[in-house]
Amino acid sequence: MIRPLFQAFLFSLISFAAIQCSHSETLDSWIQKAGNEDSDKERLEILKSLRQSDDLPHNLVPDLDALIAAIDKYETNPRLDYFGPTVFKEQDYPFGVSEDSPFYPLTHLYRGRMRVWVILEYGGINKEYEVRRARYDLAREEFEKCLEHFPNSRIAKMYLGEPFPPEKEYTAPENAPPWAVAQRESLERLTDIIHWWIDNRLQENGEYGGGWGDDCEMWRWWVPALIAFEDPKMIDAQSFFTRSLMSQEHMKRGYTDHVFDVEHTAEDSADAITPMMHLEPDNPEWSKMALRLADLFENLWTGVNERGFLQFKSTYFSVDEVSDDPRKACDTVYHPRAV
């Protein structure tokens, strides 16, 4: 016969174990929902809801807080490449989540994406096969680990080579030739992508998140839709970007005031003014900017060579200075970009 006091103790012990098991199962369902979610924004909301839930054990609060902060930074940081230097050097990122935490598997997707980004962005990696291959292998491991825990993660599958179909479909007349259907669809999808960037990444100061020197290059991939079609949203966005960039302190005199190689110093002005000369060729605002470059070309950057022709004096110059280093005294295929 079980004594009443011992019976009460045994019942409370069993109840506590059942509650702990229930909490564990409920916590796992939260984590599974977050891990299999496609949207970073939705994943963040799921984790924030868990943070306010009674399903969260007190000892896991620090890990969840660190994870929420890391994902929020990934989603909202004005610099999309904020993690670049750290991941380039350490091949990892400090998420602040313990490796034995049930939340740790959620870091695999972000670590993998960060590693892929760094591979694509850093010339010292993507131009060296052995280094690039080793880095890709590390990134692949992260996506594979992600799928071990979250088998329905379409983003992890996508990085591993399993694309998922677009949500939007474009119908076409039955008698339309296949090449026309394909071309129309490619233009429409390019437009969708451009509009997404404008709606989701364009910031109040005109940047998109990659820094002026990289953001200015985006228009080159917009060309088929930006130049060939009169899309008001694209034109307004490009106009806003160009004015924002050309009004930056380093660009106020019409060309960068940083002395560096022409491949990079010419980008800010050339990639800002050129699209607007295509879109609004009669606008004196853009003509004035272009003529300023012609003035610098004629009166500062070039001189008359021994054959009687104008030639750039150096590969390094700015709005008010030309390098006198004889090792840089030549011109290149990049120089026409400056004008």
mmCIF file with all atom_site columns, C-alpha atoms in Angstrom, residues 8-219:
data_model
loop_
_atom_site.group_PDB
_atom_site.id
_atom_site.type_symbol
_atom_site.label_atom_id
_atom_site.label_alt_id
_atom_site.label_comp_id
_atom_site.label_asym_id
_atom_site.label_entity_id
_atom_site.label_seq_id
_atom_site.pdbx_PDB_ins_code
_atom_site.Cartn_x
_atom_site.Cartn_y
_atom_site.Cartn_z
_atom_site.occupancy
_atom_site.B_iso_or_equiv
_atom_site.pdbx_formal_charge
_atom_site.auth_seq_id
_atom_site.auth_comp_id
_atom_site.auth_asym_id
_atom_site.auth_atom_id
_atom_site.pdbx_PDB_model_num
ATOM 1   C CA . ALA A 1 8   ? 1.257  12.837 -3.566  1.00 0.00 ? 8   ALA A CA 1
ATOM 2   C CA . PHE A 1 9   ? 4.994  13.229 -4.176  1.00 0.00 ? 9   PHE A CA 1
ATOM 3   C CA . LEU A 1 10  ? 4.933  10.610 -6.948  1.00 0.00 ? 10  LEU A CA 1
ATOM 4   C CA . PHE A 1 11  ? 1.955  12.284 -8.616  1.00 0.00 ? 11  PHE A CA 1
ATOM 5   C CA . SER A 1 12  ? 3.648  15.700 -8.556  1.00 0.00 ? 12  SER A CA 1
ATOM 6   C CA . LEU A 1 13  ? 6.848  14.197 -9.991  1.00 0.00 ? 13  LEU A CA 1
ATOM 7   C CA . ILE A 1 14  ? 4.949  12.537 -12.844 1.00 0.00 ? 14  ILE A CA 1
ATOM 8   C CA . SER A 1 15  ? 3.005  15.739 -13.503 1.00 0.00 ? 15  SER A CA 1
ATOM 9   C CA . PHE A 1 16  ? 6.219  17.797 -13.601 1.00 0.00 ? 16  PHE A CA 1
ATOM 10  C CA . ALA A 1 17  ? 7.788  15.362 -16.068 1.00 0.00 ? 17  ALA A CA 1
ATOM 11  C CA . ALA A 1 18  ? 4.680  15.473 -18.242 1.00 0.00 ? 18  ALA A CA 1
ATOM 12  C CA . ILE A 1 19  ? 4.704  19.268 -18.232 1.00 0.00 ? 19  ILE A CA 1
ATOM 13  C CA . GLN A 1 20  ? 8.387  19.334 -19.132 1.00 0.00 ? 20  GLN A CA 1
ATOM 14  C CA . CYS A 1 21  ? 7.753  16.906 -21.982 1.00 0.00 ? 21  CYS A CA 1
ATOM 15  C CA . SER A 1 22  ? 4.807  18.983 -23.153 1.00 0.00 ? 22  SER A CA 1
ATOM 16  C CA . HIS A 1 23  ? 6.915  22.153 -23.065 1.00 0.00 ? 23  HIS A CA 1
ATOM 17  C CA . SER A 1 24  ? 9.650  20.410 -25.025 1.00 0.00 ? 24  SER A CA 1
ATOM 18  C CA . GLU A 1 25  ? 7.239  19.229 -27.693 1.00 0.00 ? 25  GLU A CA 1
ATOM 19  C CA . THR A 1 26  ? 5.631  22.660 -27.924 1.00 0.00 ? 26  THR A CA 1
ATOM 20  C CA . LEU A 1 27  ? 9.013  24.405 -28.104 1.00 0.00 ? 27  LEU A CA 1
ATOM 21  C CA . ASP A 1 28  ? 10.079 22.040 -30.864 1.00 0.00 ? 28  ASP A CA 1
ATOM 22  C CA . SER A 1 29  ? 6.952  22.878 -32.861 1.00 0.00 ? 29  SER A CA 1
ATOM 23  C CA . TRP A 1 30  ? 7.795  26.590 -32.598 1.00 0.00 ? 30  TRP A CA 1
ATOM 24  C CA . ILE A 1 31  ? 11.347 25.950 -33.778 1.00 0.00 ? 31  ILE A CA 1
ATOM 25  C CA . GLN A 1 32  ? 10.184 23.728 -36.641 1.00 0.00 ? 32  GLN A CA 1
ATOM 26  C CA . LYS A 1 33  ? 7.748  26.390 -37.790 1.00 0.00 ? 33  LYS A CA 1
ATOM 27  C CA . ALA A 1 34  ? 10.478 29.038 -37.714 1.00 0.00 ? 34  ALA A CA 1
ATOM 28  C CA . GLY A 1 35  ? 13.080 26.835 -39.399 1.00 0.00 ? 35  GLY A CA 1
ATOM 29  C CA . ASN A 1 36  ? 10.844 25.785 -42.285 1.00 0.00 ? 36  ASN A CA 1
ATOM 30  C CA . GLU A 1 37  ? 9.615  29.327 -42.975 1.00 0.00 ? 37  GLU A CA 1
ATOM 31  C CA . ASP A 1 38  ? 10.747 30.888 -46.282 1.00 0.00 ? 38  ASP A CA 1
ATOM 32  C CA . SER A 1 39  ? 10.491 34.517 -45.181 1.00 0.00 ? 39  SER A CA 1
ATOM 33  C CA . ASP A 1 40  ? 13.069 36.000 -42.802 1.00 0.00 ? 40  ASP A CA 1
ATOM 34  C CA . LYS A 1 41  ? 10.485 38.547 -41.727 1.00 0.00 ? 41  LYS A CA 1
ATOM 35  C CA . GLU A 1 42  ? 7.935  35.864 -40.854 1.00 0.00 ? 42  GLU A CA 1
ATOM 36  C CA . ARG A 1 43  ? 10.583 33.763 -39.111 1.00 0.00 ? 43  ARG A CA 1
ATOM 37  C CA . LEU A 1 44  ? 11.465 36.753 -36.970 1.00 0.00 ? 44  LEU A CA 1
ATOM 38  C CA . GLU A 1 45  ? 7.812  37.275 -36.025 1.00 0.00 ? 45  GLU A CA 1
ATOM 39  C CA . ILE A 1 46  ? 7.464  33.601 -35.057 1.00 0.00 ? 46  ILE A CA 1
ATOM 40  C CA . LEU A 1 47  ? 10.476 33.841 -32.753 1.00 0.00 ? 47  LEU A CA 1
ATOM 41  C CA . LYS A 1 48  ? 9.251  37.102 -31.246 1.00 0.00 ? 48  LYS A CA 1
ATOM 42  C CA . SER A 1 49  ? 5.912  35.449 -30.507 1.00 0.00 ? 49  SER A CA 1
ATOM 43  C CA . LEU A 1 50  ? 7.707  32.538 -28.863 1.00 0.00 ? 50  LEU A CA 1
ATOM 44  C CA . ARG A 1 51  ? 9.644  35.042 -26.748 1.00 0.00 ? 51  ARG A CA 1
ATOM 45  C CA . GLN A 1 52  ? 6.340  36.228 -25.273 1.00 0.00 ? 52  GLN A CA 1
ATOM 46  C CA . SER A 1 53  ? 4.980  32.700 -24.865 1.00 0.00 ? 53  SER A CA 1
ATOM 47  C CA . ASP A 1 54  ? 4.830  30.530 -21.760 1.00 0.00 ? 54  ASP A CA 1
ATOM 48  C CA . ASP A 1 55  ? 6.313  27.730 -23.881 1.00 0.00 ? 55  ASP A CA 1
ATOM 49  C CA . LEU A 1 56  ? 9.800  29.230 -23.573 1.00 0.00 ? 56  LEU A CA 1
ATOM 50  C CA . PRO A 1 57  ? 11.921 27.781 -20.739 1.00 0.00 ? 57  PRO A CA 1
ATOM 51  C CA . HIS A 1 58  ? 13.615 30.514 -18.741 1.00 0.00 ? 58  HIS A CA 1
ATOM 52  C CA . ASN A 1 59  ? 17.114 29.120 -19.299 1.00 0.00 ? 59  ASN A CA 1
ATOM 53  C CA . LEU A 1 60  ? 16.734 29.516 -23.087 1.00 0.00 ? 60  LEU A CA 1
ATOM 54  C CA . VAL A 1 61  ? 15.812 33.202 -22.978 1.00 0.00 ? 61  VAL A CA 1
ATOM 55  C CA . PRO A 1 62  ? 19.408 34.451 -23.590 1.00 0.00 ? 62  PRO A CA 1
ATOM 56  C CA . ASP A 1 63  ? 19.817 32.225 -26.658 1.00 0.00 ? 63  ASP A CA 1
ATOM 57  C CA . LEU A 1 64  ? 16.498 33.273 -28.148 1.00 0.00 ? 64  LEU A CA 1
ATOM 58  C CA . ASP A 1 65  ? 17.195 36.952 -27.497 1.00 0.00 ? 65  ASP A CA 1
ATOM 59  C CA . ALA A 1 66  ? 20.566 36.642 -29.234 1.00 0.00 ? 66  ALA A CA 1
ATOM 60  C CA . LEU A 1 67  ? 19.000 34.838 -32.202 1.00 0.00 ? 67  LEU A CA 1
ATOM 61  C CA . ILE A 1 68  ? 16.211 37.405 -32.546 1.00 0.00 ? 68  ILE A CA 1
ATOM 62  C CA . ALA A 1 69  ? 18.778 40.216 -32.507 1.00 0.00 ? 69  ALA A CA 1
ATOM 63  C CA . ALA A 1 70  ? 20.915 38.466 -35.144 1.00 0.00 ? 70  ALA A CA 1
ATOM 64  C CA . ILE A 1 71  ? 17.998 37.799 -37.512 1.00 0.00 ? 71  ILE A CA 1
ATOM 65  C CA . ASP A 1 72  ? 16.638 41.302 -37.015 1.00 0.00 ? 72  ASP A CA 1
ATOM 66  C CA . LYS A 1 73  ? 20.039 42.689 -37.976 1.00 0.00 ? 73  LYS A CA 1
ATOM 67  C CA . TYR A 1 74  ? 20.126 40.447 -41.048 1.00 0.00 ? 74  TYR A CA 1
ATOM 68  C CA . GLU A 1 75  ? 16.675 41.669 -42.048 1.00 0.00 ? 75  GLU A CA 1
ATOM 69  C CA . THR A 1 76  ? 16.949 45.389 -41.274 1.00 0.00 ? 76  THR A CA 1
ATOM 70  C CA . ASN A 1 77  ? 20.601 46.495 -41.279 1.00 0.00 ? 77  ASN A CA 1
ATOM 71  C CA . PRO A 1 78  ? 21.104 49.334 -43.802 1.00 0.00 ? 78  PRO A CA 1
ATOM 72  C CA . ARG A 1 79  ? 24.318 47.628 -44.941 1.00 0.00 ? 79  ARG A CA 1
ATOM 73  C CA . LEU A 1 80  ? 23.406 44.297 -46.517 1.00 0.00 ? 80  LEU A CA 1
ATOM 74  C CA . ASP A 1 81  ? 27.051 43.194 -46.295 1.00 0.00 ? 81  ASP A CA 1
ATOM 75  C CA . TYR A 1 82  ? 27.623 44.114 -42.640 1.00 0.00 ? 82  TYR A CA 1
ATOM 76  C CA . PHE A 1 83  ? 28.838 40.576 -41.889 1.00 0.00 ? 83  PHE A CA 1
ATOM 77  C CA . GLY A 1 84  ? 31.329 40.488 -44.779 1.00 0.00 ? 84  GLY A CA 1
ATOM 78  C CA . PRO A 1 85  ? 34.637 41.308 -43.045 1.00 0.00 ? 85  PRO A CA 1
ATOM 79  C CA . THR A 1 86  ? 33.923 38.965 -40.131 1.00 0.00 ? 86  THR A CA 1
ATOM 80  C CA . VAL A 1 87  ? 32.881 36.008 -42.281 1.00 0.00 ? 87  VAL A CA 1
ATOM 81  C CA . PHE A 1 88  ? 35.745 36.631 -44.711 1.00 0.00 ? 88  PHE A CA 1
ATOM 82  C CA . LYS A 1 89  ? 38.286 36.450 -41.899 1.00 0.00 ? 89  LYS A CA 1
ATOM 83  C CA . GLU A 1 90  ? 36.705 33.953 -39.491 1.00 0.00 ? 90  GLU A CA 1
ATOM 84  C CA . GLN A 1 91  ? 34.525 31.942 -41.918 1.00 0.00 ? 91  GLN A CA 1
ATOM 85  C CA . ASP A 1 92  ? 31.854 32.264 -39.242 1.00 0.00 ? 92  ASP A CA 1
ATOM 86  C CA . TYR A 1 93  ? 29.598 34.835 -37.608 1.00 0.00 ? 93  TYR A CA 1
ATOM 87  C CA . PRO A 1 94  ? 28.975 35.322 -33.869 1.00 0.00 ? 94  PRO A CA 1
ATOM 88  C CA . PHE A 1 95  ? 25.242 34.682 -33.494 1.00 0.00 ? 95  PHE A CA 1
ATOM 89  C CA . GLY A 1 96  ? 25.583 34.430 -29.718 1.00 0.00 ? 96  GLY A CA 1
ATOM 90  C CA . VAL A 1 97  ? 23.617 31.159 -29.548 1.00 0.00 ? 97  VAL A CA 1
ATOM 91  C CA . SER A 1 98  ? 25.051 28.197 -27.617 1.00 0.00 ? 98  SER A CA 1
ATOM 92  C CA . GLU A 1 99  ? 25.889 25.194 -29.790 1.00 0.00 ? 99  GLU A CA 1
ATOM 93  C CA . ASP A 1 100 ? 23.888 22.907 -27.478 1.00 0.00 ? 100 ASP A CA 1
ATOM 94  C CA . SER A 1 101 ? 20.839 25.183 -27.643 1.00 0.00 ? 101 SER A CA 1
ATOM 95  C CA . PRO A 1 102 ? 17.713 23.975 -29.481 1.00 0.00 ? 102 PRO A CA 1
ATOM 96  C CA . PHE A 1 103 ? 17.858 27.319 -31.313 1.00 0.00 ? 103 PHE A CA 1
ATOM 97  C CA . TYR A 1 104 ? 21.342 26.705 -32.731 1.00 0.00 ? 104 TYR A CA 1
ATOM 98  C CA . PRO A 1 105 ? 20.112 24.821 -35.842 1.00 0.00 ? 105 PRO A CA 1
ATOM 99  C CA . LEU A 1 106 ? 18.372 28.025 -36.924 1.00 0.00 ? 106 LEU A CA 1
ATOM 100 C CA . THR A 1 107 ? 21.785 29.637 -37.408 1.00 0.00 ? 107 THR A CA 1
ATOM 101 C CA . HIS A 1 108 ? 22.807 27.195 -40.165 1.00 0.00 ? 108 HIS A CA 1
ATOM 102 C CA . LEU A 1 109 ? 20.697 28.876 -42.851 1.00 0.00 ? 109 LEU A CA 1
ATOM 103 C CA . TYR A 1 110 ? 22.116 32.323 -42.097 1.00 0.00 ? 110 TYR A CA 1
ATOM 104 C CA . ARG A 1 111 ? 25.700 31.133 -41.761 1.00 0.00 ? 111 ARG A CA 1
ATOM 105 C CA . GLY A 1 112 ? 25.429 29.351 -45.102 1.00 0.00 ? 112 GLY A CA 1
ATOM 106 C CA . ARG A 1 113 ? 24.010 32.403 -46.864 1.00 0.00 ? 113 ARG A CA 1
ATOM 107 C CA . MET A 1 114 ? 26.660 34.655 -45.376 1.00 0.00 ? 114 MET A CA 1
ATOM 108 C CA . ARG A 1 115 ? 29.399 32.309 -46.562 1.00 0.00 ? 115 ARG A CA 1
ATOM 109 C CA . VAL A 1 116 ? 27.994 32.242 -50.103 1.00 0.00 ? 116 VAL A CA 1
ATOM 110 C CA . TRP A 1 117 ? 27.754 36.043 -50.160 1.00 0.00 ? 117 TRP A CA 1
ATOM 111 C CA . VAL A 1 118 ? 31.402 36.424 -49.153 1.00 0.00 ? 118 VAL A CA 1
ATOM 112 C CA . ILE A 1 119 ? 32.507 33.933 -51.823 1.00 0.00 ? 119 ILE A CA 1
ATOM 113 C CA . LEU A 1 120 ? 30.723 35.923 -54.520 1.00 0.00 ? 120 LEU A CA 1
ATOM 114 C CA . GLU A 1 121 ? 31.847 39.347 -53.282 1.00 0.00 ? 121 GLU A CA 1
ATOM 115 C CA . TYR A 1 122 ? 35.547 38.865 -52.517 1.00 0.00 ? 122 TYR A CA 1
ATOM 116 C CA . GLY A 1 123 ? 37.876 38.608 -55.519 1.00 0.00 ? 123 GLY A CA 1
ATOM 117 C CA . GLY A 1 124 ? 40.554 36.911 -53.440 1.00 0.00 ? 124 GLY A CA 1
ATOM 118 C CA . ILE A 1 125 ? 38.133 34.017 -52.995 1.00 0.00 ? 125 ILE A CA 1
ATOM 119 C CA . ASN A 1 126 ? 36.016 33.754 -56.130 1.00 0.00 ? 126 ASN A CA 1
ATOM 120 C CA . LYS A 1 127 ? 38.990 33.978 -58.510 1.00 0.00 ? 127 LYS A CA 1
ATOM 121 C CA . GLU A 1 128 ? 40.977 31.214 -56.804 1.00 0.00 ? 128 GLU A CA 1
ATOM 122 C CA . TYR A 1 129 ? 39.502 27.785 -57.564 1.00 0.00 ? 129 TYR A CA 1
ATOM 123 C CA . GLU A 1 130 ? 40.885 25.865 -54.578 1.00 0.00 ? 130 GLU A CA 1
ATOM 124 C CA . VAL A 1 131 ? 39.942 28.586 -52.099 1.00 0.00 ? 131 VAL A CA 1
ATOM 125 C CA . ARG A 1 132 ? 36.522 29.040 -53.692 1.00 0.00 ? 132 ARG A CA 1
ATOM 126 C CA . ARG A 1 133 ? 35.825 25.297 -53.699 1.00 0.00 ? 133 ARG A CA 1
ATOM 127 C CA . ALA A 1 134 ? 36.773 24.922 -50.033 1.00 0.00 ? 134 ALA A CA 1
ATOM 128 C CA . ARG A 1 135 ? 34.557 27.846 -49.065 1.00 0.00 ? 135 ARG A CA 1
ATOM 129 C CA . TYR A 1 136 ? 31.622 26.499 -51.064 1.00 0.00 ? 136 TYR A CA 1
ATOM 130 C CA . ASP A 1 137 ? 32.007 23.143 -49.320 1.00 0.00 ? 137 ASP A CA 1
ATOM 131 C CA . LEU A 1 138 ? 31.697 24.875 -45.951 1.00 0.00 ? 138 LEU A CA 1
ATOM 132 C CA . ALA A 1 139 ? 28.611 26.747 -47.109 1.00 0.00 ? 139 ALA A CA 1
ATOM 133 C CA . ARG A 1 140 ? 27.068 23.525 -48.440 1.00 0.00 ? 140 ARG A CA 1
ATOM 134 C CA . GLU A 1 141 ? 27.584 21.872 -45.047 1.00 0.00 ? 141 GLU A CA 1
ATOM 135 C CA . GLU A 1 142 ? 25.514 24.597 -43.402 1.00 0.00 ? 142 GLU A CA 1
ATOM 136 C CA . PHE A 1 143 ? 22.588 24.147 -45.801 1.00 0.00 ? 143 PHE A CA 1
ATOM 137 C CA . GLU A 1 144 ? 22.742 20.365 -45.408 1.00 0.00 ? 144 GLU A CA 1
ATOM 138 C CA . LYS A 1 145 ? 22.690 20.733 -41.618 1.00 0.00 ? 145 LYS A CA 1
ATOM 139 C CA . CYS A 1 146 ? 19.752 23.098 -41.962 1.00 0.00 ? 146 CYS A CA 1
ATOM 140 C CA . LEU A 1 147 ? 17.800 20.486 -43.937 1.00 0.00 ? 147 LEU A CA 1
ATOM 141 C CA . GLU A 1 148 ? 18.618 17.800 -41.368 1.00 0.00 ? 148 GLU A CA 1
ATOM 142 C CA . HIS A 1 149 ? 16.661 19.826 -38.827 1.00 0.00 ? 149 HIS A CA 1
ATOM 143 C CA . PHE A 1 150 ? 14.198 21.572 -41.149 1.00 0.00 ? 150 PHE A CA 1
ATOM 144 C CA . PRO A 1 151 ? 13.463 19.287 -44.129 1.00 0.00 ? 151 PRO A CA 1
ATOM 145 C CA . ASN A 1 152 ? 10.891 21.682 -45.594 1.00 0.00 ? 152 ASN A CA 1
ATOM 146 C CA . SER A 1 153 ? 13.220 24.683 -45.843 1.00 0.00 ? 153 SER A CA 1
ATOM 147 C CA . ARG A 1 154 ? 12.837 25.705 -49.474 1.00 0.00 ? 154 ARG A CA 1
ATOM 148 C CA . ILE A 1 155 ? 15.578 28.331 -49.136 1.00 0.00 ? 155 ILE A CA 1
ATOM 149 C CA . ALA A 1 156 ? 18.156 25.747 -48.040 1.00 0.00 ? 156 ALA A CA 1
ATOM 150 C CA . LYS A 1 157 ? 17.030 23.447 -50.867 1.00 0.00 ? 157 LYS A CA 1
ATOM 151 C CA . MET A 1 158 ? 17.359 26.308 -53.330 1.00 0.00 ? 158 MET A CA 1
ATOM 152 C CA . TYR A 1 159 ? 20.977 26.928 -52.334 1.00 0.00 ? 159 TYR A CA 1
ATOM 153 C CA . LEU A 1 160 ? 21.636 23.211 -52.795 1.00 0.00 ? 160 LEU A CA 1
ATOM 154 C CA . GLY A 1 161 ? 20.346 23.305 -56.361 1.00 0.00 ? 161 GLY A CA 1
ATOM 155 C CA . GLU A 1 162 ? 16.634 22.592 -55.991 1.00 0.00 ? 162 GLU A CA 1
ATOM 156 C CA . PRO A 1 163 ? 14.759 25.668 -57.259 1.00 0.00 ? 163 PRO A CA 1
ATOM 157 C CA . PHE A 1 164 ? 11.098 26.257 -56.519 1.00 0.00 ? 164 PHE A CA 1
ATOM 158 C CA . PRO A 1 165 ? 8.692  27.632 -59.126 1.00 0.00 ? 165 PRO A CA 1
ATOM 159 C CA . PRO A 1 166 ? 7.651  31.294 -59.172 1.00 0.00 ? 166 PRO A CA 1
ATOM 160 C CA . GLU A 1 167 ? 4.327  32.200 -57.626 1.00 0.00 ? 167 GLU A CA 1
ATOM 161 C CA . LYS A 1 168 ? 3.416  34.434 -60.548 1.00 0.00 ? 168 LYS A CA 1
ATOM 162 C CA . GLU A 1 169 ? 2.548  33.021 -63.953 1.00 0.00 ? 169 GLU A CA 1
ATOM 163 C CA . TYR A 1 170 ? 2.293  34.917 -67.247 1.00 0.00 ? 170 TYR A CA 1
ATOM 164 C CA . THR A 1 171 ? -0.286 33.781 -69.773 1.00 0.00 ? 171 THR A CA 1
ATOM 165 C CA . ALA A 1 172 ? 0.306  34.136 -73.507 1.00 0.00 ? 172 ALA A CA 1
ATOM 166 C CA . PRO A 1 173 ? -1.836 33.818 -76.665 1.00 0.00 ? 173 PRO A CA 1
ATOM 167 C CA . GLU A 1 174 ? -1.826 30.307 -78.106 1.00 0.00 ? 174 GLU A CA 1
ATOM 168 C CA . ASN A 1 175 ? -0.438 31.500 -81.439 1.00 0.00 ? 175 ASN A CA 1
ATOM 169 C CA . ALA A 1 176 ? 2.456  33.476 -79.919 1.00 0.00 ? 176 ALA A CA 1
ATOM 170 C CA . PRO A 1 177 ? 5.887  32.177 -81.044 1.00 0.00 ? 177 PRO A CA 1
ATOM 171 C CA . PRO A 1 178 ? 7.915  30.547 -78.240 1.00 0.00 ? 178 PRO A CA 1
ATOM 172 C CA . TRP A 1 179 ? 10.737 33.104 -78.506 1.00 0.00 ? 179 TRP A CA 1
ATOM 173 C CA . ALA A 1 180 ? 8.276  35.960 -77.944 1.00 0.00 ? 180 ALA A CA 1
ATOM 174 C CA . VAL A 1 181 ? 6.677  34.209 -74.969 1.00 0.00 ? 181 VAL A CA 1
ATOM 175 C CA . ALA A 1 182 ? 10.103 33.613 -73.399 1.00 0.00 ? 182 ALA A CA 1
ATOM 176 C CA . GLN A 1 183 ? 11.290 37.154 -74.060 1.00 0.00 ? 183 GLN A CA 1
ATOM 177 C CA . ARG A 1 184 ? 8.125  38.699 -72.660 1.00 0.00 ? 184 ARG A CA 1
ATOM 178 C CA . GLU A 1 185 ? 8.322  36.526 -69.539 1.00 0.00 ? 185 GLU A CA 1
ATOM 179 C CA . SER A 1 186 ? 11.994 37.379 -68.958 1.00 0.00 ? 186 SER A CA 1
ATOM 180 C CA . LEU A 1 187 ? 11.244 41.107 -69.200 1.00 0.00 ? 187 LEU A CA 1
ATOM 181 C CA . GLU A 1 188 ? 8.247  40.820 -66.881 1.00 0.00 ? 188 GLU A CA 1
ATOM 182 C CA . ARG A 1 189 ? 10.213 38.857 -64.302 1.00 0.00 ? 189 ARG A CA 1
ATOM 183 C CA . LEU A 1 190 ? 13.132 41.272 -64.504 1.00 0.00 ? 190 LEU A CA 1
ATOM 184 C CA . THR A 1 191 ? 10.655 44.080 -63.870 1.00 0.00 ? 191 THR A CA 1
ATOM 185 C CA . ASP A 1 192 ? 9.231  42.205 -60.874 1.00 0.00 ? 192 ASP A CA 1
ATOM 186 C CA . ILE A 1 193 ? 12.723 41.829 -59.395 1.00 0.00 ? 193 ILE A CA 1
ATOM 187 C CA . ILE A 1 194 ? 13.564 45.502 -59.934 1.00 0.00 ? 194 ILE A CA 1
ATOM 188 C CA . HIS A 1 195 ? 10.278 46.596 -58.370 1.00 0.00 ? 195 HIS A CA 1
ATOM 189 C CA . TRP A 1 196 ? 10.962 44.321 -55.390 1.00 0.00 ? 196 TRP A CA 1
ATOM 190 C CA . TRP A 1 197 ? 14.313 46.001 -54.798 1.00 0.00 ? 197 TRP A CA 1
ATOM 191 C CA . ILE A 1 198 ? 12.760 49.443 -55.076 1.00 0.00 ? 198 ILE A CA 1
ATOM 192 C CA . ASP A 1 199 ? 9.928  48.530 -52.691 1.00 0.00 ? 199 ASP A CA 1
ATOM 193 C CA . ASN A 1 200 ? 12.027 46.610 -50.166 1.00 0.00 ? 200 ASN A CA 1
ATOM 194 C CA . ARG A 1 201 ? 15.605 47.887 -50.305 1.00 0.00 ? 201 ARG A CA 1
ATOM 195 C CA . LEU A 1 202 ? 15.601 51.526 -51.414 1.00 0.00 ? 202 LEU A CA 1
ATOM 196 C CA . GLN A 1 203 ? 16.459 53.619 -48.348 1.00 0.00 ? 203 GLN A CA 1
ATOM 197 C CA . GLU A 1 204 ? 15.603 57.197 -47.457 1.00 0.00 ? 204 GLU A CA 1
ATOM 198 C CA . ASN A 1 205 ? 19.093 58.404 -48.394 1.00 0.00 ? 205 ASN A CA 1
ATOM 199 C CA . GLY A 1 206 ? 18.925 56.712 -51.819 1.00 0.00 ? 206 GLY A CA 1
ATOM 200 C CA . GLU A 1 207 ? 21.119 53.682 -51.104 1.00 0.00 ? 207 GLU A CA 1
ATOM 201 C CA . TYR A 1 208 ? 20.062 50.068 -51.539 1.00 0.00 ? 208 TYR A CA 1
ATOM 202 C CA . GLY A 1 209 ? 22.382 48.561 -48.938 1.00 0.00 ? 209 GLY A CA 1
ATOM 203 C CA . GLY A 1 210 ? 25.573 47.740 -50.801 1.00 0.00 ? 210 GLY A CA 1
ATOM 204 C CA . GLY A 1 211 ? 27.235 51.147 -50.476 1.00 0.00 ? 211 GLY A CA 1
ATOM 205 C CA . TRP A 1 212 ? 27.256 53.826 -53.173 1.00 0.00 ? 212 TRP A CA 1
ATOM 206 C CA . GLY A 1 213 ? 30.105 52.223 -55.122 1.00 0.00 ? 213 GLY A CA 1
ATOM 207 C CA . ASP A 1 214 ? 28.209 48.948 -55.588 1.00 0.00 ? 214 ASP A CA 1
ATOM 208 C CA . ASP A 1 215 ? 24.633 50.225 -55.612 1.00 0.00 ? 215 ASP A CA 1
ATOM 209 C CA . CYS A 1 216 ? 25.394 52.504 -58.545 1.00 0.00 ? 216 CYS A CA 1
ATOM 210 C CA . GLU A 1 217 ? 26.164 49.449 -60.695 1.00 0.00 ? 217 GLU A CA 1
ATOM 211 C CA . MET A 1 218 ? 22.672 47.995 -60.335 1.00 0.00 ? 218 MET A CA 1
ATOM 212 C CA . TRP A 1 219 ? 21.267 49.949 -63.270 1.00 0.00 ? 219 TRP A CA 1
#
